[in-house]
PDB file of C-alpha atoms in Angstrom:
ATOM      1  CA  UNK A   1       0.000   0.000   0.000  1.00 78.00           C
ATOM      2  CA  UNK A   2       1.509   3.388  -0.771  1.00 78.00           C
ATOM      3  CA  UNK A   3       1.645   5.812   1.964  1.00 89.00           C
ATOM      4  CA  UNK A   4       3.121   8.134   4.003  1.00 93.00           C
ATOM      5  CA  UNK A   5       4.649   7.307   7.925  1.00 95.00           C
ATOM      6  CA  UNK A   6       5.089   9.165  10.107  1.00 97.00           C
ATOM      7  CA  UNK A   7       6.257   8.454  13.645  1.00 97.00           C
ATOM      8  CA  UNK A   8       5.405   9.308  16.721  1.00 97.00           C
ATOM      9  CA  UNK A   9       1.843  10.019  16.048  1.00 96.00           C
ATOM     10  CA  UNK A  10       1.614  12.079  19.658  1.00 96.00           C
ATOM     11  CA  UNK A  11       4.524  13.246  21.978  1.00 97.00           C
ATOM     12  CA  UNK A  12       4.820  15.872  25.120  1.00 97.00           C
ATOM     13  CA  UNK A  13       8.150  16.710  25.856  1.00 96.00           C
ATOM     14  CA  UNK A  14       9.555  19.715  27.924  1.00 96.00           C
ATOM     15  CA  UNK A  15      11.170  22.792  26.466  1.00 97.00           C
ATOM     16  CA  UNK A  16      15.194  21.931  25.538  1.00 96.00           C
ATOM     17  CA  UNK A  17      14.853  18.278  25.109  1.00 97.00           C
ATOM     18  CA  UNK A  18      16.138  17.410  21.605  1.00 97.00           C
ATOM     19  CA  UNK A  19      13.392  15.319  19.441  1.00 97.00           C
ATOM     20  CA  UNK A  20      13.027  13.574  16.047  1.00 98.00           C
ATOM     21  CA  UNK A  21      10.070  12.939  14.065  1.00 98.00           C
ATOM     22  CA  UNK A  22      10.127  10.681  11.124  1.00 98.00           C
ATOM     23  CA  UNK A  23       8.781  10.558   8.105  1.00 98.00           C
ATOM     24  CA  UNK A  24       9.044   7.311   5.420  1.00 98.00           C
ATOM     25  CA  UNK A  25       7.469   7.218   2.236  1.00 96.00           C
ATOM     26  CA  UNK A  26       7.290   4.309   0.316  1.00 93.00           C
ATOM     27  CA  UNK A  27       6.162   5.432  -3.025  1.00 88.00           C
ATOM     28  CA  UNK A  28       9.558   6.384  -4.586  1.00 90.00           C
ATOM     29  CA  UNK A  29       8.883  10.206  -4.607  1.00 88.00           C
ATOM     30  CA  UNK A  30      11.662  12.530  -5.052  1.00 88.00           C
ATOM     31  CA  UNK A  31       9.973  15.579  -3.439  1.00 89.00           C
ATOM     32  CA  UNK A  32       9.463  16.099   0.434  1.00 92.00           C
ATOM     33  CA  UNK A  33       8.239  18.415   2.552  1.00 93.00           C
ATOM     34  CA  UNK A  34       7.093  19.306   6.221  1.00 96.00           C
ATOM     35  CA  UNK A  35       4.050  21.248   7.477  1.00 95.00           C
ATOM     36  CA  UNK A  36       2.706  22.356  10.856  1.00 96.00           C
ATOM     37  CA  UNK A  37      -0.556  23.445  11.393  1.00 94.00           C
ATOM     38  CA  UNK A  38      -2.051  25.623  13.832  1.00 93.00           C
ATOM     39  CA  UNK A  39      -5.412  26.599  14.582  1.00 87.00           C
ATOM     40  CA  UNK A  40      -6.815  29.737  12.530  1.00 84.00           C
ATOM     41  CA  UNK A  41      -3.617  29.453   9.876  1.00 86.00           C
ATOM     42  CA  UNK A  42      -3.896  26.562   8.026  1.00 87.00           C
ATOM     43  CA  UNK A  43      -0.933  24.827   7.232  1.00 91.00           C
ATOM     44  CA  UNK A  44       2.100  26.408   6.817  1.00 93.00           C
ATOM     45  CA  UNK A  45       5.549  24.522   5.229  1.00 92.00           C
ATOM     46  CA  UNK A  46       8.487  24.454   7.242  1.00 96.00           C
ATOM     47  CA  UNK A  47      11.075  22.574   5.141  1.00 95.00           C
ATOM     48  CA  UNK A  48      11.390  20.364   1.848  1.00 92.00           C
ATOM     49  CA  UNK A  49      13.592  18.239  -0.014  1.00 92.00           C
ATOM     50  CA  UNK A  50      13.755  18.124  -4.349  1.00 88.00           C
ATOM     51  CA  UNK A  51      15.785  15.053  -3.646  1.00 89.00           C
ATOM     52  CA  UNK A  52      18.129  13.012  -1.931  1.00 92.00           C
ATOM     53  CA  UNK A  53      20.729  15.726  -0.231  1.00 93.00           C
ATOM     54  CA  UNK A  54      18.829  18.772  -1.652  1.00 91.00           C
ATOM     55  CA  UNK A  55      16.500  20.270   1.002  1.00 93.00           C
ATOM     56  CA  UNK A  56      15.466  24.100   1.659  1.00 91.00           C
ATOM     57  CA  UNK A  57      13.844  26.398   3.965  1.00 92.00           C
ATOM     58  CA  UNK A  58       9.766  26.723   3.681  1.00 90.00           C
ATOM     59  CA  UNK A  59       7.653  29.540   5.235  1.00 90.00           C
ATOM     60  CA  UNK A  60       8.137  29.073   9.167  1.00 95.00           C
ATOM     61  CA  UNK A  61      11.969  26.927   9.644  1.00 96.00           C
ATOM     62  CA  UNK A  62      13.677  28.387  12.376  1.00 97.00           C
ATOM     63  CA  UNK A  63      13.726  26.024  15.253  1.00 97.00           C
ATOM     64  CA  UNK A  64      13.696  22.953  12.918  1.00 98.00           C
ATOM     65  CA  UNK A  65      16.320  20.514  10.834  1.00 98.00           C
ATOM     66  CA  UNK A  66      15.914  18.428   8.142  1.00 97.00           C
ATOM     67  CA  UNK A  67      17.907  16.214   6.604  1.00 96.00           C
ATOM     68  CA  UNK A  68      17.580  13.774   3.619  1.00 97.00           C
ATOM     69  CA  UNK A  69      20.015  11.057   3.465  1.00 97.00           C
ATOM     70  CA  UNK A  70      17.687   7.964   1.983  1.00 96.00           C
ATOM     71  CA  UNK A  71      15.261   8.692  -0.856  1.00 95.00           C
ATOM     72  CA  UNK A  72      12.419   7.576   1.459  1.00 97.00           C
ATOM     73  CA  UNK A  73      12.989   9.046   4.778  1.00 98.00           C
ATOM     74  CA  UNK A  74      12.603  12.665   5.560  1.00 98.00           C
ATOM     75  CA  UNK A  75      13.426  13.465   9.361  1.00 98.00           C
ATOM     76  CA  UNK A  76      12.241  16.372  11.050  1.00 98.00           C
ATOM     77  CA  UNK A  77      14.779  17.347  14.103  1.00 98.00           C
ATOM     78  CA  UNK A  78      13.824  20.003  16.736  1.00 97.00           C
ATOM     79  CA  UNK A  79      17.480  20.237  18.660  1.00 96.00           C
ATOM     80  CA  UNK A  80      15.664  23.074  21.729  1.00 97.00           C
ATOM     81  CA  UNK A  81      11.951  22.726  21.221  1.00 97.00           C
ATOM     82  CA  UNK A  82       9.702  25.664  22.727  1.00 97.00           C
ATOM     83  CA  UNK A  83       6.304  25.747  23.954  1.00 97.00           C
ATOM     84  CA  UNK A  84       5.505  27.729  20.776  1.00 96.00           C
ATOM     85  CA  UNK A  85       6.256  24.506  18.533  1.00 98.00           C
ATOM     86  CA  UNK A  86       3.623  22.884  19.897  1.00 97.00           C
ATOM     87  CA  UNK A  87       1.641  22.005  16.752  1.00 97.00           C
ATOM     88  CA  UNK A  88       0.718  19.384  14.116  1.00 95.00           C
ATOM     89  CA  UNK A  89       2.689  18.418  12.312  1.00 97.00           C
ATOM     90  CA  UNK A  90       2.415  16.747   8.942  1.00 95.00           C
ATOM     91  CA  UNK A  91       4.901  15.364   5.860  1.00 95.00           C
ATOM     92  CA  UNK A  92       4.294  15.208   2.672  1.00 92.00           C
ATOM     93  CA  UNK A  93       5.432  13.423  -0.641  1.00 89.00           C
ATOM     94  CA  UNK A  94       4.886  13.818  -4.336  1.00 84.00           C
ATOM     95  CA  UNK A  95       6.648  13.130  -7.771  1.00 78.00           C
ATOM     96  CA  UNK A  96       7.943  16.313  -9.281  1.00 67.00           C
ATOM     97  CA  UNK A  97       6.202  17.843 -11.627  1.00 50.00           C
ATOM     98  CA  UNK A  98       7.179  16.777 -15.241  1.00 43.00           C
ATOM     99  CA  UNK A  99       7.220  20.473 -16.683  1.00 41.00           C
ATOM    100  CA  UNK A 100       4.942  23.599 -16.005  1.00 39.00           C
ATOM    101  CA  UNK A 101       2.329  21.580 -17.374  1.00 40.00           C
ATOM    102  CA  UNK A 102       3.106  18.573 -15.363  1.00 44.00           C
ATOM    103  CA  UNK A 103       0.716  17.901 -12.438  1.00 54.00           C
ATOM    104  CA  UNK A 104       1.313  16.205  -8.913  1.00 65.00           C
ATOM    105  CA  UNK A 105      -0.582  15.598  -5.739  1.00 73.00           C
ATOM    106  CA  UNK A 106       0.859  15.635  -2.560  1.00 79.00           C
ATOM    107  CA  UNK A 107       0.364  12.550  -0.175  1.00 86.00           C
ATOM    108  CA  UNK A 108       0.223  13.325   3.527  1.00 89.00           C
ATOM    109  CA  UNK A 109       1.226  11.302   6.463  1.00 92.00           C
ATOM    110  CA  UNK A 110      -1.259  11.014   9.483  1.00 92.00           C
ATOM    111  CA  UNK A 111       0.302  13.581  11.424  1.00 94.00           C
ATOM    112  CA  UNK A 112       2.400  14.225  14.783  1.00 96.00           C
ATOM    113  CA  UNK A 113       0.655  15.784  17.603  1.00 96.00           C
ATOM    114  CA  UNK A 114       3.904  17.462  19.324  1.00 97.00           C
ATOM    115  CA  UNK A 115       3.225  19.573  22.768  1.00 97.00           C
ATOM    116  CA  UNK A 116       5.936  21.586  24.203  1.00 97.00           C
ATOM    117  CA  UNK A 117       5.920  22.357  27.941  1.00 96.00           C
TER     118      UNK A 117
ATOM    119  CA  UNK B   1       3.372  35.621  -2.854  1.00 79.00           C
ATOM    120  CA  UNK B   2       0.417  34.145  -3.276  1.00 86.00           C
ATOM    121  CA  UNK B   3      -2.049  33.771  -0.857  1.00 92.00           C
ATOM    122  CA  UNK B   4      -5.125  31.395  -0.194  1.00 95.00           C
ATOM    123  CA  UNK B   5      -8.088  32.511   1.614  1.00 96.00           C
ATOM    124  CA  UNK B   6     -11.339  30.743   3.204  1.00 96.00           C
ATOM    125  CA  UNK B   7     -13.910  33.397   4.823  1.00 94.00           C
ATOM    126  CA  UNK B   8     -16.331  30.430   6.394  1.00 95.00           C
ATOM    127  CA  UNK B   9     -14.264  29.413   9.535  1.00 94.00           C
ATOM    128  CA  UNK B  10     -17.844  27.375   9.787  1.00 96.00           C
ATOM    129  CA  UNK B  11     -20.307  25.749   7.846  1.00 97.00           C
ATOM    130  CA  UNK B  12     -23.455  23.182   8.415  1.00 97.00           C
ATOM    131  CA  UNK B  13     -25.764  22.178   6.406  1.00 97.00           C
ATOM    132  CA  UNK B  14     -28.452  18.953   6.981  1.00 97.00           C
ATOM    133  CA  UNK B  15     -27.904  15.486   5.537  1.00 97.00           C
ATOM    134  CA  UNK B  16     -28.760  15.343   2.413  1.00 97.00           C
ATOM    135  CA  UNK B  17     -28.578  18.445   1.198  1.00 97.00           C
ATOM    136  CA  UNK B  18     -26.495  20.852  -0.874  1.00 98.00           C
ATOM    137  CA  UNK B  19     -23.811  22.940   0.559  1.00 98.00           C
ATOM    138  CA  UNK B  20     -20.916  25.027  -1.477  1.00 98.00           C
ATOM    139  CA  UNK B  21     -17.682  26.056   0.611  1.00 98.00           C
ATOM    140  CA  UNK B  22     -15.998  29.081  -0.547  1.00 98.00           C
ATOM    141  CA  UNK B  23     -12.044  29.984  -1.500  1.00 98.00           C
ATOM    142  CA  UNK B  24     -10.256  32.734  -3.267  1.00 98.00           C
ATOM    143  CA  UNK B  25      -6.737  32.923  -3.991  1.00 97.00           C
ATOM    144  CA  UNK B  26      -4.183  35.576  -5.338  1.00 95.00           C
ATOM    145  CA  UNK B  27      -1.522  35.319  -7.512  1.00 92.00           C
ATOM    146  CA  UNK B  28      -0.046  36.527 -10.551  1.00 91.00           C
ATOM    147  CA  UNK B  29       1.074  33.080 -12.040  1.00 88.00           C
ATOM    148  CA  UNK B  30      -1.105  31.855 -15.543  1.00 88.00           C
ATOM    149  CA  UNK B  31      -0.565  28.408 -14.919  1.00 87.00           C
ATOM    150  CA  UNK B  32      -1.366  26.713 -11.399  1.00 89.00           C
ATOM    151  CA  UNK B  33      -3.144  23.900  -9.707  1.00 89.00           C
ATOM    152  CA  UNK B  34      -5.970  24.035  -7.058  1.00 93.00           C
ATOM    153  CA  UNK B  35      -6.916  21.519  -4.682  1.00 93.00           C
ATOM    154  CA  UNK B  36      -8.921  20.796  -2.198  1.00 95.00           C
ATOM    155  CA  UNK B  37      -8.040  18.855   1.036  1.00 93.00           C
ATOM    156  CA  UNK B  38     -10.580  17.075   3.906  1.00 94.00           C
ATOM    157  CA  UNK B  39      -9.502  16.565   7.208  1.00 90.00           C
ATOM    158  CA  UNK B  40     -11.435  14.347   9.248  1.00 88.00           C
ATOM    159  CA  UNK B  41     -11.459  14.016  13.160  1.00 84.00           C
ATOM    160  CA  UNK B  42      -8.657  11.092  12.581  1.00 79.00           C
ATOM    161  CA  UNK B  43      -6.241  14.358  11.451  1.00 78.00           C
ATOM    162  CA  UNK B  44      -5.535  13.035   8.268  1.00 82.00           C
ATOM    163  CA  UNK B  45      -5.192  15.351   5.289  1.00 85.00           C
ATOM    164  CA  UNK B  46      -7.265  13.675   2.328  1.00 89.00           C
ATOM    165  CA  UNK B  47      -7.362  14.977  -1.415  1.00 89.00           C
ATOM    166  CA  UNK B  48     -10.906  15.776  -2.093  1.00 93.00           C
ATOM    167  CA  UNK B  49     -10.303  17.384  -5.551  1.00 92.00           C
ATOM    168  CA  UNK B  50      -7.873  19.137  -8.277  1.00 90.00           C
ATOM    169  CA  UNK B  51      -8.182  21.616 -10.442  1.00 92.00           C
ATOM    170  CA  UNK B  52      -5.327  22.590 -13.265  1.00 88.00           C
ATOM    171  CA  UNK B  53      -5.589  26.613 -13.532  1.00 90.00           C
ATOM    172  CA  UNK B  54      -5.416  25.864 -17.612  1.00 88.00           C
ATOM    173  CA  UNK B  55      -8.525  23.442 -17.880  1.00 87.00           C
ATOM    174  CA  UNK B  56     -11.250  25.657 -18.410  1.00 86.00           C
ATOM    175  CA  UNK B  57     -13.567  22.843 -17.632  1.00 92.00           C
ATOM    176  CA  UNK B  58     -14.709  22.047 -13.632  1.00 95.00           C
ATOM    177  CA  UNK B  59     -13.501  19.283 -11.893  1.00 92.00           C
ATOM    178  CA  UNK B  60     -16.171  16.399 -10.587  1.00 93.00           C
ATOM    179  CA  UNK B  61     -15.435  13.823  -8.280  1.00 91.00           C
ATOM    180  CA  UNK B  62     -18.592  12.189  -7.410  1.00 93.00           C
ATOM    181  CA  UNK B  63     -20.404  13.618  -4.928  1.00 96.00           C
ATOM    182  CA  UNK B  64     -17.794  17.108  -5.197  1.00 97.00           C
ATOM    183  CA  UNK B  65     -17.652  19.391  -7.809  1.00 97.00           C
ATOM    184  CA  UNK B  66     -16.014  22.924  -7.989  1.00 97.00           C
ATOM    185  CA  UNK B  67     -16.481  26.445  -9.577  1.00 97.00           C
ATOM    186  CA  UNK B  68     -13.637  27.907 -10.858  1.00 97.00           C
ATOM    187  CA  UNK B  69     -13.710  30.853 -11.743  1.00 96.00           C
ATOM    188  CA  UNK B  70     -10.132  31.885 -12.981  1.00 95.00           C
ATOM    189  CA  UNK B  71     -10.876  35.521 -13.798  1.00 95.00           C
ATOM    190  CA  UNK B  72     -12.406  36.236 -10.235  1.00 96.00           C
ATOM    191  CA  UNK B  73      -9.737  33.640  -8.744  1.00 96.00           C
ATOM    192  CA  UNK B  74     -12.486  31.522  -6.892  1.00 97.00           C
ATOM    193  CA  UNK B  75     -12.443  28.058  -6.300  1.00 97.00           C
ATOM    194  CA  UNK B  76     -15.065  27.001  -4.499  1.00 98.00           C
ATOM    195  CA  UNK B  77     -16.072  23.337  -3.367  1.00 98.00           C
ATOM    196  CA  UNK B  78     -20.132  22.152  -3.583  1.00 98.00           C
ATOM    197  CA  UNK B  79     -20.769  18.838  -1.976  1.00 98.00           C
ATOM    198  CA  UNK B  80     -24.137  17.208  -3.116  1.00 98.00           C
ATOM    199  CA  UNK B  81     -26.253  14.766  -1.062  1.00 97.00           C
ATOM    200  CA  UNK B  82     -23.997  15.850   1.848  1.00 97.00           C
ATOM    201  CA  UNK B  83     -23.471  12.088   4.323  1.00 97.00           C
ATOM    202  CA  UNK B  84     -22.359  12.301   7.898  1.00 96.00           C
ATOM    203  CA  UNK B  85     -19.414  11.204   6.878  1.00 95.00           C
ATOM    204  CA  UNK B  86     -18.301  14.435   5.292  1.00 97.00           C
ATOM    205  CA  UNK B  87     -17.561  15.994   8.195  1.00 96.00           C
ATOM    206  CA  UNK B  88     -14.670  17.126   8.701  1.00 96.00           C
ATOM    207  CA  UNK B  89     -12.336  20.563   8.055  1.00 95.00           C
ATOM    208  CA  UNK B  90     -11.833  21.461   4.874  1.00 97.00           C
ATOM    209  CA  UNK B  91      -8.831  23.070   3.329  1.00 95.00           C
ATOM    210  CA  UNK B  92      -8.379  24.593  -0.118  1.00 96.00           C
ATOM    211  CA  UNK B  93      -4.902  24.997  -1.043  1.00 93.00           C
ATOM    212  CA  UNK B  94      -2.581  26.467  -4.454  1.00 92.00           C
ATOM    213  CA  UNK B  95       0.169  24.743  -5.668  1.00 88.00           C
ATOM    214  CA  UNK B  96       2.335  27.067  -8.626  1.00 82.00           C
ATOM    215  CA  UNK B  97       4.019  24.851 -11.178  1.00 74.00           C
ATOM    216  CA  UNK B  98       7.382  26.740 -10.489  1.00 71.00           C
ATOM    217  CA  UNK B  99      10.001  27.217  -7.595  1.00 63.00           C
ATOM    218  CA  UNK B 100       9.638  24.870  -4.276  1.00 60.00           C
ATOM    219  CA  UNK B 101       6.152  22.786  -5.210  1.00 67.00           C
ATOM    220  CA  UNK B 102       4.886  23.631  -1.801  1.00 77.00           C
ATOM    221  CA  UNK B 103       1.093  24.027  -1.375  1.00 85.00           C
ATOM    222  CA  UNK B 104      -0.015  27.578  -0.119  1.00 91.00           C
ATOM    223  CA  UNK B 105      -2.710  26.812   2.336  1.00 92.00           C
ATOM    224  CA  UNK B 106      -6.241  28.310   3.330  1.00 94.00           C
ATOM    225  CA  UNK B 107      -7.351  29.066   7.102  1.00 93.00           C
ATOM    226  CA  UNK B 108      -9.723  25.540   6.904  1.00 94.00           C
ATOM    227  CA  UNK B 109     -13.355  25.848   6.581  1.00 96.00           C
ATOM    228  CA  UNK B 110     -15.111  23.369   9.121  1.00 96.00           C
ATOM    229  CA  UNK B 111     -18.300  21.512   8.407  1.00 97.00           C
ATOM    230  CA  UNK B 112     -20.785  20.247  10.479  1.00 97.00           C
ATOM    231  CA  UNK B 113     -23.363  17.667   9.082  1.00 97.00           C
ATOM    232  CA  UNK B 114     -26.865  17.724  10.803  1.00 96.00           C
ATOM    233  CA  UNK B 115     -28.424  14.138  10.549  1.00 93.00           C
TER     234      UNK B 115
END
């Protein structure tokens, strides 16, 4: 079945304590990308990957890491969460489009519920 | 930059019936793909429906349809024979064919279904 993983699916930590949420796709997809959302502004992109070793700052990505070793995996790191990173948190993975006229859709992992104390 | 924007925080409408969710977008881009997302209570983010910014036809998928209107730069979402289990927030989201792929995001519209 082709999907999206993403682990843990909740966690409560306390403010300093370094974390890492995963995220494994299994659908061969070059493109990868992390969201958070939070109530009243939608979702919001934090980081994303073209490819293997290629990743890049979204809208909202101080506080976070990425990296993109494997193809499939896409960690998100948080080395000193704060309380204000507590959000959901979702990944994302698509083909890349195949021109301007190419089209792609964007599979989503269940989400991380991450609370900072 | 473009933006994405849902005015209905809320919506309800009884089973059965017809209800159209609203978003308008801005941008400066020709070409461009619309989508949008349903997020039930599980917190999963589901593709309800595309739209490519150069098909001047609407997009159907079953029970969803959408109004595009490219001029005005609307996109909303009607659901027909609304079920219980539509429920759910919606988001409507832009994707530009250039540059980092990344989906622009509305606020979410929720619906409520009234049995």
């Amino acid at each position: 079945e082709a999907q999206v993983t993403q682990n843990p699916r909740y966690l409560i930590t306390v403010t300093g304590k370094k974390l890492t949420v995963t995220c494994s796709q299994n659908m061969n997809h070059e493109y990868m990308s992390w969201y958070r959302q939070d109530p009243g502004l939608g979702l919001r992109q934090i980081y994303y990957s073209m490819n293997v070793e290629v990743t890049d700052k979204g809208d909202v990505p101080e506080g976070y890491k990425v990296s993109r070793k494997e193809k499939r995996n896409f960690p998100l790191i948080l080395e000193s969460p704060s309380p204000n990173q507590t959000s959901l948190y979702f990944c994302a993975s698509s083909f890349r489009a195949l021109g301007a006229m190419g089209t792609d859709t964007q599979y989503f992992g269940p989400g991380t519920r991450l609370t900072v104390l | 930059a473009q933006t994405v924007t849902q005015s209905q925080p809320e919506m309800s409408v009884q089973e059965a019936e017809t209800v159209t969710l609203s978003c308008t977008y801005d941008t400066s881009e020709s070409d461009y793909y619309l989508f949008w997302y349903k997020q039930p209570p599980s917190r999963q983010m589901i593709l309800v429906i595309r739209q490519e910014a150069y098909k001047q036809q609407n997009a159907t998928e079953n029970r969803f349809s959408v109004n595009f209107q490219k001029a005005a730069k609307s996109f909303s979402l009607k659901i027909s024979d609304s079920q219980l289990g539509d429920a759910a927030m919606y988001f409507c989201a832009y994707r530009s064919p250039q540059g980092a792929q990344k989906l622009v995001f509305g606020q979410g519209t929720r619906l409520t279904i009234n049995p």
